[in-house]
Amino acid sequence: MGKKRSQFEPAYLRLYESGELARRVERALAALADCALCPRDCHVNRQANEFAVCKTGRFARVSSFFPHFGEEDCLRGWAGSGTIFFAWCNLRCVFCQNYDVSWQGEGRETPPEELAEMMLHLQAAGCHNINFVTPEHVVPQILEALPLAIRGGLRLPLVYNTGAYDSEESIELMDGVVDIYMPDFKIWDAEMARRYLKAPNYPQAARRAIKAMHRQVGDLVLDEHGLALRGVLLRHLVMPGDIVGTREIMAWVAHELGPNTFVNLMTQYRPAGKVSRTEYVEINRRITDEEFASALASTQAAGLARGA
Ligand code: SF4
């Protein structure tokens, strides 16, 4: 806490100067040829523009980029979080809160030069960080653009803003690249993950990925202005009827990552995506005050006191 921003250097600079970043780019792009970059293990050749669940071939698709003022205080500060929203997703959440982007792929194919320009544009706009939203399926494409952005003068910390359905390989590829990991730990139970995310191996994969993220960057460190510099910021969306297992997730976080973990319990759930009066009716409502109070109590009972 309270580290000076002037003394901060983003992790990726050292990797770039040592030549390791160039090797990572090569390794990541090679992995596209037989894609197992997320726990779906599709094994399609994305270099040849084949695609599977994430509908993304050789190049990333970006739906929008802008200074975002809706993120946590420690990310948005006074000038915004430099957000780049990727289209498509490797999860199939039936309640997706960004359905048009993640399920319908709203956006434009973006080669690495353009992705690098977006990062530099956001830095020039005064943003405090570059915030990659839904990056799980485009790790190679982000890595490919990064050296171009660094050559253009990029110096902001990178935020990896993920649904936590990440492979170990992807998190390894990002080791020393990402400063702030922001995983959203969505669901605890495999059967619930099958029903609502279409990914029964989600809980296991998320636990493994989040532990790897924490090993790399540790607890969240803020600068003298309260802005995030490095570490894990864990998110969790509270859902109707506690289909997500908030109590189990919070107990796991406290036990495995420690009580100093920064947690944002999100309350904004609204019925969206495939949720309607006839499908997934049990979550066709907002959460109640009692449900939020109970989620908060679970967090406190686990001993987690830091958060937004
Ligand atoms: S990144 Fe996409 S193609 Fe690769 S394994 Fe995941 S869902 Fe499948």
PDB file of C-alpha atoms in Angstrom, residues 5-24 119-120 123 143 145-158 173-179 229-230:
ATOM      1  CA  ARG A   5       3.809   5.971  -8.705  1.00  0.00           C
ATOM      2  CA  SER A   6       7.007   7.724  -9.774  1.00  0.00           C
ATOM      3  CA  GLN A   7       8.959   4.628  -8.695  1.00  0.00           C
ATOM      4  CA  PHE A   8       6.658   2.291 -10.592  1.00  0.00           C
ATOM      5  CA  GLU A   9       7.815   0.551 -13.710  1.00  0.00           C
ATOM      6  CA  PRO A  10       5.407  -1.801 -15.500  1.00  0.00           C
ATOM      7  CA  ALA A  11       6.482  -5.448 -15.395  1.00  0.00           C
ATOM      8  CA  TYR A  12       6.592  -5.854 -19.168  1.00  0.00           C
ATOM      9  CA  LEU A  13       9.486  -3.405 -19.661  1.00  0.00           C
ATOM     10  CA  ARG A  14      12.025  -5.756 -18.143  1.00  0.00           C
ATOM     11  CA  LEU A  15      10.678  -8.639 -20.200  1.00  0.00           C
ATOM     12  CA  TYR A  16      10.890  -6.533 -23.340  1.00  0.00           C
ATOM     13  CA  GLU A  17      14.460  -5.407 -22.684  1.00  0.00           C
ATOM     14  CA  SER A  18      15.671  -8.946 -21.936  1.00  0.00           C
ATOM     15  CA  GLY A  19      14.260 -10.300 -25.205  1.00  0.00           C
ATOM     16  CA  GLU A  20      11.894 -12.623 -23.323  1.00  0.00           C
ATOM     17  CA  LEU A  21       8.807 -10.772 -24.542  1.00  0.00           C
ATOM     18  CA  ALA A  22       9.746 -11.505 -28.165  1.00  0.00           C
ATOM     19  CA  ARG A  23      10.106 -15.203 -27.295  1.00  0.00           C
ATOM     20  CA  ARG A  24       6.699 -15.158 -25.569  1.00  0.00           C
ATOM     21  CA  MET A 119      -3.247   1.403 -26.053  1.00  0.00           C
ATOM     22  CA  LEU A 120      -1.201   4.498 -26.916  1.00  0.00           C
ATOM     23  CA  GLN A 123      -2.354   6.494 -22.497  1.00  0.00           C
ATOM     24  CA  LEU A 143       1.234 -10.160 -26.599  1.00  0.00           C
ATOM     25  CA  ALA A 145       0.666  -5.946 -30.038  1.00  0.00           C
ATOM     26  CA  LEU A 146       2.541  -5.152 -26.831  1.00  0.00           C
ATOM     27  CA  PRO A 147       6.117  -4.695 -28.212  1.00  0.00           C
ATOM     28  CA  LEU A 148       4.708  -2.288 -30.809  1.00  0.00           C
ATOM     29  CA  ALA A 149       3.019  -0.264 -28.046  1.00  0.00           C
ATOM     30  CA  ILE A 150       6.180  -0.322 -25.915  1.00  0.00           C
ATOM     31  CA  ARG A 151       8.199   1.014 -28.846  1.00  0.00           C
ATOM     32  CA  GLY A 152       5.577   3.748 -29.134  1.00  0.00           C
ATOM     33  CA  GLY A 153       6.121   4.697 -25.473  1.00  0.00           C
ATOM     34  CA  LEU A 154       3.570   2.639 -23.501  1.00  0.00           C
ATOM     35  CA  ARG A 155       4.322   2.759 -19.764  1.00  0.00           C
ATOM     36  CA  LEU A 156       0.949   2.112 -18.057  1.00  0.00           C
ATOM     37  CA  PRO A 157       0.248  -0.993 -15.957  1.00  0.00           C
ATOM     38  CA  LEU A 158      -1.788  -3.684 -17.745  1.00  0.00           C
ATOM     39  CA  LEU A 173       2.481 -16.511 -20.993  1.00  0.00           C
ATOM     40  CA  MET A 174       1.334 -13.407 -19.105  1.00  0.00           C
ATOM     41  CA  ASP A 175       3.834 -13.869 -16.255  1.00  0.00           C
ATOM     42  CA  GLY A 176       5.869 -10.667 -16.017  1.00  0.00           C
ATOM     43  CA  VAL A 177       3.565  -8.945 -18.537  1.00  0.00           C
ATOM     44  CA  VAL A 178       0.458  -8.236 -16.483  1.00  0.00           C
ATOM     45  CA  ASP A 179       0.659  -6.080 -13.366  1.00  0.00           C
ATOM     46  CA  LEU A 229      -0.248  -0.562  -9.392  1.00  0.00           C
ATOM     47  CA  ARG A 230       0.104  -4.309  -9.068  1.00  0.00           C
TER      48      ARG A 230
END
